[in-house]
Coordinates of C-alpha atoms in Angstrom, one line a residue:
M1 CA 12.6 20.4 -8.6
N2 CA 10.0 19.9 -6.1
R3 CA 10.5 16.4 -5.3
N4 CA 7.9 16.5 -2.1
L5 CA 6.8 12.8 -2.5
T6 CA 4.3 13.5 0.3
A7 CA 2.2 14.7 -2.2
L8 CA 1.9 11.5 -3.9
L9 CA 0.7 9.5 -0.9
P10 CA -2.8 8.5 -2.4
E11 CA -1.0 6.8 -5.2
I12 CA 2.0 5.9 -3.3
C13 CA -0.3 3.6 -1.0
L14 CA -1.8 1.8 -4.2
V15 CA 1.3 1.2 -5.7
G16 CA 3.1 -0.1 -2.4
A17 CA -0.3 -1.9 -1.5
A18 CA -0.5 -4.0 -4.8
V19 CA 3.1 -4.6 -4.8
T20 CA 3.3 -5.9 -1.0
G21 CA -0.4 -7.9 -2.1
L22 CA 1.7 -9.8 -5.0
L23 CA 4.5 -11.0 -3.0
A24 CA 2.0 -12.1 -0.2
G25 CA 0.1 -13.6 -2.5
S26 CA 2.4 -15.8 -3.8
W27 CA 2.7 -17.5 -0.4
L28 CA -0.5 -16.8 1.3
P29 CA -2.8 -20.0 1.2
R30 CA -6.1 -19.9 -1.3
H31 CA -8.3 -19.5 1.6
R32 CA -6.1 -16.5 3.4
Q33 CA -5.6 -14.2 0.2
W34 CA -9.1 -12.4 1.1
S35 CA -6.7 -10.2 3.5
V36 CA -5.0 -8.9 0.1
A37 CA -8.2 -7.3 -0.5
V38 CA -8.3 -5.6 3.2
L39 CA -5.0 -4.5 2.4
A40 CA -6.6 -2.8 -0.9
A41 CA -9.1 -0.9 1.2
A42 CA -7.0 -0.1 3.5
A43 CA -4.8 1.7 1.0
A44 CA -8.0 3.2 -0.5
L45 CA -8.7 4.6 3.1
A46 CA -5.3 5.8 3.4
G47 CA -5.5 7.5 0.1
L48 CA -8.8 9.3 0.6
A49 CA -6.8 10.8 4.7
A50 CA -3.9 11.7 2.6
T51 CA -6.7 13.3 -0.2
A52 CA -8.8 15.0 2.6
H53 CA -5.3 16.0 4.7
T54 CA -4.2 17.9 1.3
L55 CA -7.5 19.4 0.5
A56 CA -7.9 21.1 4.3
A57 CA -4.4 22.3 3.9
D58 CA -4.9 23.9 0.6
G59 CA -1.9 21.9 -0.3
E60 CA -1.4 22.7 -4.0
Q61 CA 1.5 22.1 -5.9
T62 CA 3.3 20.6 -8.5
V63 CA 6.1 17.8 -8.6
F64 CA 8.9 16.4 -10.4
S65 CA 9.3 19.3 -13.0
A66 CA 5.8 19.7 -12.8
A67 CA 4.9 16.7 -14.2
F68 CA 2.3 16.2 -11.4
A69 CA -0.2 18.5 -10.4
V70 CA -2.0 18.1 -7.1
D71 CA -4.7 21.0 -7.3
A72 CA -8.5 20.9 -7.5
A73 CA -9.3 18.0 -10.3
T74 CA -6.0 15.8 -9.0
G75 CA -8.2 16.2 -5.3
A76 CA -11.7 15.2 -7.1
A77 CA -10.2 12.3 -8.9
R78 CA -8.5 11.0 -6.3
L79 CA -11.9 11.7 -4.4
A80 CA -14.1 9.6 -6.9
V81 CA -11.1 6.8 -7.9
L82 CA -10.5 5.6 -4.0
I83 CA -14.3 5.6 -3.4
T84 CA -15.2 4.1 -6.5
L85 CA -12.0 1.3 -5.3
L86 CA -13.9 0.8 -2.2
L87 CA -17.2 -0.2 -3.8
L88 CA -15.6 -1.9 -6.4
L89 CA -13.8 -4.4 -4.1
A90 CA -17.5 -5.0 -2.5
V91 CA -18.9 -5.9 -5.6
S92 CA -15.9 -8.0 -6.5
A93 CA -16.0 -10.2 -3.6
P94 CA -18.7 -12.7 -3.8
G95 CA -17.1 -13.6 -7.3
V96 CA -13.5 -13.4 -6.9
R97 CA -13.6 -15.3 -3.0
G98 CA -11.6 -19.0 -3.1
H99 CA -10.5 -18.0 -6.6
R100 CA -6.9 -19.3 -7.1
R101 CA -6.0 -16.0 -8.1
E102 CA -8.0 -14.0 -5.9
S103 CA -4.7 -11.7 -5.3
E104 CA -3.9 -10.7 -8.4
Y105 CA -7.1 -9.6 -8.8
W106 CA -6.9 -7.1 -5.7
V107 CA -3.6 -6.0 -7.4
L108 CA -4.8 -5.2 -11.1
L109 CA -7.8 -3.0 -9.8
M110 CA -5.0 -1.2 -7.5
L111 CA -2.4 -0.8 -10.1
S112 CA -5.1 0.3 -12.9
A113 CA -6.8 2.6 -9.9
A114 CA -3.1 4.6 -9.3
G115 CA -2.9 4.8 -13.5
T116 CA -6.1 6.4 -13.5
L117 CA -4.7 8.9 -10.4
A118 CA -2.1 9.2 -12.5
L119 CA -3.7 10.4 -15.8
A120 CA -5.9 12.4 -13.6
G121 CA -2.9 14.3 -12.2
A122 CA -1.1 14.5 -15.5
N123 CA 0.8 18.1 -16.3
D124 CA 3.3 16.4 -19.0
L125 CA 2.7 14.4 -21.8
L126 CA 5.3 11.6 -21.0
M127 CA 3.4 11.3 -17.7
L128 CA -0.2 11.3 -19.5
F129 CA 1.3 8.4 -21.5
A130 CA 2.2 6.4 -18.9
G131 CA -0.8 6.7 -17.0
Y132 CA -2.7 5.4 -20.0
L133 CA -0.4 2.3 -19.8
L134 CA -0.8 1.8 -16.1
A135 CA -4.6 2.5 -16.3
S136 CA -4.5 0.3 -19.4
V137 CA -2.7 -2.9 -19.2
P138 CA -3.8 -4.5 -15.5
A139 CA -8.1 -3.5 -17.1
Y140 CA -7.0 -5.8 -20.1
A141 CA -6.1 -8.8 -17.7
L142 CA -9.1 -8.4 -15.9
A143 CA -11.3 -8.3 -18.6
G144 CA -10.5 -11.8 -19.5
F145 CA -9.7 -12.9 -15.6
A146 CA -12.6 -15.4 -15.8
K147 CA -10.8 -17.1 -18.5
D148 CA -14.8 -18.6 -20.1
A149 CA -15.2 -18.0 -23.8
R150 CA -16.7 -14.7 -23.4
G151 CA -14.0 -13.4 -21.2
V152 CA -11.7 -14.2 -23.5
E153 CA -13.0 -12.4 -26.5
A154 CA -13.6 -9.7 -24.3
A155 CA -10.0 -9.4 -23.5
L156 CA -9.2 -9.6 -26.7
K157 CA -11.0 -6.6 -28.2
Y158 CA -10.0 -4.6 -25.5
Y159 CA -6.3 -5.0 -26.1
L160 CA -6.4 -4.8 -29.6
L161 CA -8.1 -1.6 -29.6
G162 CA -6.0 -0.5 -26.7
A163 CA -3.1 -1.5 -28.3
L164 CA -3.7 0.7 -31.6
F165 CA -5.1 3.8 -29.8
G166 CA -2.0 3.8 -27.5
V167 CA 0.2 3.3 -30.1
V168 CA -1.8 6.5 -32.2
M169 CA -1.5 8.3 -28.8
L170 CA 2.1 7.8 -28.9
G171 CA 2.3 9.2 -32.2
G172 CA 0.7 12.4 -30.8
V173 CA 3.1 12.9 -27.8
A174 CA 5.7 13.1 -30.7
L175 CA 4.1 15.6 -33.0
M176 CA 3.1 17.5 -29.7
Y177 CA 6.9 17.4 -28.3
G178 CA 8.1 18.2 -32.0
A179 CA 5.5 21.0 -32.6
G180 CA 6.6 22.3 -28.9
R181 CA 10.0 21.8 -28.0
G182 CA 9.0 20.1 -24.6
T183 CA 6.2 17.8 -23.1
G184 CA 5.4 20.3 -20.0
Y185 CA 2.2 21.7 -20.5
R186 CA 3.5 25.0 -19.3
Q187 CA 6.2 24.9 -22.1
L188 CA 3.2 23.7 -24.8
H189 CA 0.9 26.8 -24.0
T190 CA 3.5 29.2 -24.9
A191 CA 5.4 27.2 -27.6
L192 CA 2.4 25.9 -29.5
P193 CA 1.2 29.0 -30.9
A194 CA 3.8 29.9 -32.9
A195 CA 4.7 25.7 -34.3
P196 CA 3.1 24.8 -37.6
Y197 CA -1.2 24.5 -37.8
G198 CA -1.0 21.0 -39.0
V199 CA 1.5 19.5 -37.0
V200 CA -0.2 20.5 -33.8
A201 CA -3.9 19.7 -35.1
V202 CA -2.6 16.2 -35.8
G203 CA -0.5 15.8 -32.9
L204 CA -3.2 17.1 -30.4
V205 CA -6.2 14.5 -32.7
A206 CA -3.9 11.6 -31.7
V207 CA -3.4 12.5 -28.1
L208 CA -7.2 12.8 -27.6
A209 CA -7.7 9.6 -29.3
G210 CA -6.1 7.4 -26.7
L211 CA -7.7 9.1 -24.0
L212 CA -11.6 8.9 -26.2
F213 CA -10.7 5.4 -25.2
K214 CA -10.4 5.5 -22.1
S215 CA -13.1 7.1 -21.7
G216 CA -15.5 5.7 -24.2
A217 CA -16.7 8.4 -26.1
A218 CA -17.1 8.1 -29.9
P219 CA -15.5 7.3 -31.9
A220 CA -13.2 5.1 -30.1
H221 CA -16.3 3.8 -28.0
F222 CA -16.7 0.2 -30.1
W223 CA -15.1 -1.9 -27.5
M224 CA -17.2 -0.9 -24.6
P225 CA -20.4 -3.0 -25.4
D226 CA -18.5 -6.0 -25.9
V227 CA -16.2 -5.9 -23.4
A228 CA -18.9 -5.0 -20.4
D229 CA -21.0 -7.8 -21.7
G230 CA -18.3 -10.7 -22.0
A231 CA -16.3 -9.8 -18.6
A232 CA -17.8 -10.3 -14.9
A233 CA -20.2 -7.8 -14.1
P234 CA -18.0 -6.5 -11.4
V235 CA -15.1 -6.0 -13.8
A236 CA -17.5 -4.4 -16.1
A237 CA -18.4 -1.6 -13.6
F238 CA -14.4 -1.0 -13.1
V239 CA -14.2 -0.3 -16.9
T240 CA -17.4 1.7 -17.5
T241 CA -17.0 3.5 -14.5
L242 CA -12.9 4.1 -13.3
P243 CA -10.8 4.6 -16.3
K244 CA -13.8 7.4 -17.6
I245 CA -13.1 9.5 -14.3
G246 CA -9.0 9.7 -14.8
A247 CA -9.6 10.4 -19.3
L248 CA -12.1 13.4 -18.9
I249 CA -10.4 15.2 -16.3
A250 CA -6.9 14.2 -18.5
V251 CA -8.8 15.7 -21.3
Y252 CA -10.0 18.7 -19.9
R253 CA -6.5 19.5 -18.0
L254 CA -4.7 19.1 -21.4
L255 CA -7.3 21.3 -23.3
H256 CA -7.3 24.1 -20.7
Q257 CA -3.6 24.2 -19.4
A258 CA -1.2 23.2 -23.0
M259 CA -3.4 24.7 -25.7
P260 CA -4.1 28.2 -26.5
A261 CA -7.6 28.9 -27.8
D262 CA -5.9 30.6 -30.7
T263 CA -3.8 27.2 -32.0
V264 CA -6.5 24.9 -33.2
D265 CA -10.3 25.1 -33.0
W266 CA -10.9 22.5 -30.4
P267 CA -13.6 23.2 -28.8
L268 CA -15.9 22.9 -32.0
L269 CA -14.2 19.4 -32.6
L270 CA -14.8 18.3 -29.0
A271 CA -18.6 19.9 -28.7
V272 CA -19.0 17.3 -32.2
L273 CA -17.5 14.4 -30.0
A274 CA -19.6 14.9 -27.6
A275 CA -22.7 15.6 -29.7
A276 CA -21.7 12.2 -31.6
S277 CA -21.1 10.1 -28.7
M278 CA -24.4 11.0 -26.5
T279 CA -26.5 10.3 -30.2
L280 CA -24.6 7.2 -30.9
G281 CA -24.4 5.6 -27.3
N282 CA -28.9 6.9 -26.6
L283 CA -29.9 5.0 -30.2
A284 CA -27.6 2.0 -29.0
A285 CA -29.1 1.8 -26.4
F286 CA -32.8 1.7 -27.1
F287 CA -33.3 -1.8 -28.2
Q288 CA -31.0 -3.7 -25.9
T289 CA -32.3 -6.8 -24.1
S290 CA -28.4 -7.0 -22.1
A291 CA -28.8 -5.5 -18.9
T292 CA -24.9 -5.0 -19.0
R293 CA -25.0 -3.9 -23.0
L294 CA -27.3 -1.3 -22.1
L295 CA -25.1 -0.2 -19.5
A296 CA -22.2 0.2 -21.5
Y297 CA -24.0 1.9 -24.2
S298 CA -25.1 4.6 -21.4
A299 CA -22.2 4.8 -20.6
V300 CA -20.7 6.2 -24.4
S301 CA -23.7 8.5 -23.8
Q302 CA -22.7 9.5 -20.3
A303 CA -19.0 10.8 -22.2
G304 CA -21.0 12.5 -24.6
Y305 CA -22.5 14.9 -21.7
L306 CA -19.0 14.7 -19.8
L307 CA -17.5 15.9 -22.6
M308 CA -19.7 19.0 -22.8
A309 CA -17.5 20.5 -20.1
A310 CA -13.9 19.7 -22.1
A311 CA -15.5 21.7 -24.7
V312 CA -15.6 24.6 -23.2
A313 CA -12.9 24.4 -20.8
T314 CA -11.6 28.1 -21.5
R315 CA -15.3 29.7 -22.1
S316 CA -16.7 29.2 -19.4
E317 CA -16.2 29.4 -15.4
L318 CA -18.7 26.6 -14.9
A319 CA -17.2 24.2 -17.0
Q320 CA -14.6 22.9 -14.2
Q321 CA -16.7 22.8 -11.7
G322 CA -19.4 20.6 -13.5
L323 CA -17.2 18.4 -14.7
L324 CA -15.6 17.5 -11.3
F325 CA -19.0 17.3 -10.1
Y326 CA -20.3 14.9 -12.5
L327 CA -17.6 12.6 -12.6
P328 CA -18.0 11.1 -9.2
A329 CA -21.7 11.8 -9.6
Y330 CA -21.8 9.3 -12.7
A331 CA -19.2 6.4 -10.6
L332 CA -21.9 6.3 -8.1
T333 CA -25.2 6.3 -9.8
N334 CA -23.1 3.9 -12.4
L335 CA -22.2 1.3 -9.9
G336 CA -25.1 1.0 -8.1
A337 CA -26.6 0.1 -11.6
F338 CA -23.8 -2.2 -12.2
A339 CA -23.8 -4.0 -8.4
V340 CA -27.5 -4.8 -8.7
V341 CA -26.2 -7.0 -11.5
A342 CA -23.5 -8.1 -9.9
E343 CA -25.8 -9.7 -7.2
L344 CA -27.9 -10.8 -9.5
P345 CA -25.7 -12.6 -11.5
H346 CA -28.7 -14.9 -13.7
A347 CA -30.4 -12.2 -14.7
R348 CA -28.9 -11.7 -17.4
R349 CA -31.9 -10.1 -19.9
L350 CA -33.8 -7.1 -19.1
E351 CA -36.8 -9.8 -18.8
D352 CA -35.1 -11.7 -15.6
Y353 CA -35.9 -8.9 -13.4
R354 CA -39.5 -9.7 -13.5
G355 CA -40.6 -9.5 -10.3
L356 CA -38.1 -8.0 -8.8
A357 CA -39.8 -5.3 -6.5
R358 CA -42.0 -8.2 -4.9
R359 CA -38.8 -10.5 -4.6
R360 CA -36.2 -8.4 -3.4
P361 CA -37.7 -4.6 -3.0
A362 CA -34.5 -3.0 -1.7
L363 CA -32.8 -3.9 -4.8
A364 CA -35.6 -2.8 -7.1
A365 CA -35.4 0.8 -5.3
V366 CA -31.8 1.3 -5.7
L367 CA -32.2 0.1 -9.6
V368 CA -34.8 3.0 -9.6
V369 CA -32.8 5.4 -7.5
C370 CA -29.6 4.8 -10.2
L371 CA -31.2 4.6 -13.7
L372 CA -33.4 7.6 -13.0
G373 CA -30.5 9.0 -12.0
L374 CA -28.4 8.2 -15.2
V375 CA -31.3 10.1 -16.3
G376 CA -30.8 13.2 -14.2
T377 CA -33.7 12.8 -12.0
P378 CA -33.2 15.3 -8.7
P379 CA -32.9 15.1 -6.1
T380 CA -29.6 12.9 -7.2
A381 CA -26.5 14.1 -7.9
V382 CA -26.7 13.8 -11.7
F383 CA -29.1 15.7 -11.9
I384 CA -27.3 18.3 -10.6
G385 CA -24.3 17.6 -12.6
K386 CA -25.7 17.9 -16.0
L387 CA -27.4 21.4 -14.9
E388 CA -24.2 22.5 -14.2
V389 CA -22.5 21.4 -17.4
F390 CA -25.5 22.4 -19.4
S391 CA -25.5 25.8 -18.1
A392 CA -21.6 25.4 -18.9
A393 CA -22.4 25.0 -22.6
V394 CA -24.7 27.8 -22.7
D395 CA -21.9 30.3 -21.4
G396 CA -19.8 29.3 -23.3
G397 CA -21.9 29.7 -26.7
Y398 CA -22.9 26.2 -27.6
T399 CA -26.5 26.4 -26.7
W400 CA -27.3 24.0 -30.1
L401 CA -25.0 21.2 -28.0
A402 CA -27.1 22.1 -24.6
V403 CA -30.2 21.5 -26.4
L404 CA -29.3 18.0 -28.4
A405 CA -28.1 17.2 -24.8
A406 CA -31.4 18.0 -23.4
V407 CA -33.4 16.1 -25.9
N408 CA -30.7 13.1 -25.4
T409 CA -31.8 13.2 -21.8
V410 CA -35.5 13.0 -22.2
A411 CA -35.1 10.3 -24.8
S412 CA -32.5 8.1 -22.5
L413 CA -35.7 7.8 -20.3
F414 CA -37.3 5.1 -22.7
Y415 CA -34.9 2.6 -22.5
Y416 CA -34.2 3.0 -18.7
L417 CA -37.5 2.4 -17.9
R418 CA -37.6 -0.2 -20.4
W419 CA -35.6 -2.3 -17.6
L420 CA -37.3 -0.5 -14.7
A421 CA -41.1 -2.3 -15.6
P422 CA -40.3 -6.0 -15.8
C423 CA -38.9 -5.2 -11.8
F424 CA -43.0 -4.0 -11.4
R425 CA -44.4 -6.8 -13.4
P426 CA -46.4 -10.1 -11.5
A427 CA -43.2 -12.6 -11.3
G428 CA -45.1 -15.6 -13.0
D429 CA -43.2 -18.8 -12.7
E430 CA -42.0 -18.9 -9.2
D431 CA -39.3 -21.5 -9.6
R432 CA -37.9 -19.4 -12.3
L433 CA -37.9 -16.4 -9.8
R434 CA -36.1 -18.5 -7.2
T435 CA -33.3 -19.1 -9.9
V436 CA -33.1 -16.2 -11.8
L437 CA -32.9 -14.0 -9.0
A438 CA -31.0 -15.8 -6.2
P439 CA -28.8 -13.8 -4.6
S440 CA -25.1 -14.2 -5.0
G441 CA -23.8 -12.8 -1.5
T442 CA -24.3 -10.1 0.6
W443 CA -21.1 -7.3 -0.4
A444 CA -22.9 -7.0 -3.5
A445 CA -26.2 -5.7 -2.4
A446 CA -24.3 -3.3 0.3
A447 CA -22.5 -1.7 -2.4
A448 CA -25.3 -1.2 -4.5
C449 CA -27.1 0.6 -1.2
A450 CA -24.3 2.7 -0.6
A451 CA -23.9 3.6 -4.2
A452 CA -27.8 4.5 -4.4
T453 CA -27.3 6.4 -1.2
G454 CA -24.2 8.1 -2.2
S455 CA -26.0 9.3 -5.0
L456 CA -28.8 10.9 -3.4
V457 CA -26.9 12.7 -0.3
L458 CA -24.4 14.0 -2.7
G459 CA -27.3 15.6 -4.7
L460 CA -28.8 17.0 -1.8
A461 CA -25.0 18.4 -0.4
A462 CA -24.4 19.8 -3.8
G463 CA -24.5 23.4 -2.6
A464 CA -21.5 22.3 -0.1
A465 CA -19.7 20.3 -2.5
L466 CA -19.7 22.3 -5.7
P467 CA -17.4 25.2 -4.4
L468 CA -14.8 22.8 -3.4
A469 CA -14.1 21.3 -7.3
D470 CA -13.5 25.3 -7.9
G471 CA -10.0 25.7 -7.5
P472 CA -7.2 26.7 -9.7
L473 CA -5.5 24.5 -12.0
L474 CA -1.9 24.5 -12.1
R475 CA 0.6 24.1 -14.7

């Protein structure tokens, strides 16, 4: 059995920094708890260095009885999660600085990021469920971190639905174990064709239910708008971005590695879920007046586009590189939009952004890049991601799904423009402008600019980035 701990250096860095930060935060005075954020940033940078070394050295391997796979998908997840974590640290800094639970906030972020990486690399159902728990439990606490009425309501809804889907997922793991006589993906791939169809089908749907909850896809999406609107903007950015990376890679890996195509008609199931997610998310976003709720429903629709790659996981060679490129592209673009929201904490409604282009032209430019980027406008990275995923759907025999996704993409332009239009209108009342568009600090603005720039650079460098996502998955 391979017990090479160096293969897990990014995850070890995050967990080790979280434990160290929790202990240090118990003794540090309040005005020095910012050092835990520095520790978190150092852990993320160390994880990025370890990931780059692994990718350069072609260090693909499975560890601990093949329960965790270090391959192309894990490498892409590590890069996306750790870069996202660095941006989240910057976005969160103005609101958390000096809070009496500041160190706990950074620790919760690191633990949830570690759980997301566990989800992405899980090659065993028990490892998958452990990653689900580690990614979820810290997120419940983060949703109610402010301890106000809206935050507590958001945390309660998030926790109750998370517990429900967690129990359903655990039941699915039990059924899959009974049907496949094991929990490893290699064992399941061999044993499931001879197992009873009904048991396998119910078990797969139950396991997918938990992963759909983490990704914010329909029909497990009801929590996302309430949590995004009730929690602080940095936490909303976190819940709509970070868990989605691990959950969607976990869906892809589970279907590609453990489920033979002739066992259950899971491609059609995923295609229907993708269609439902993108359509329901867009329809619900059309008439939203809250910026965070609009972005939350946008995240639901984006989960639908991303699920298209999972639907053709074994039918198209374009599916994997499309998914692994689209995920970091979406993460950068979505975080850029949320960073603008975090920078302007008093602008909760779309109309509050009136006059932004004159008052804060850099933020207005970031919003234009990120919102049009979420539509899929070139040269942003989401455009390349959507192009790859749509091509994979056509290549995999789901042309109807690609057509529906294209229609939804065009329709989504309506509600993104509803947000952008007020930014370029006359400001009106100068007193209101100074109050509503007052900045919260420089860190969130810097993170917004960095995310928007990253989205553009990744889109322009897609030719070099796409081949990196095309390595084999390991069982």
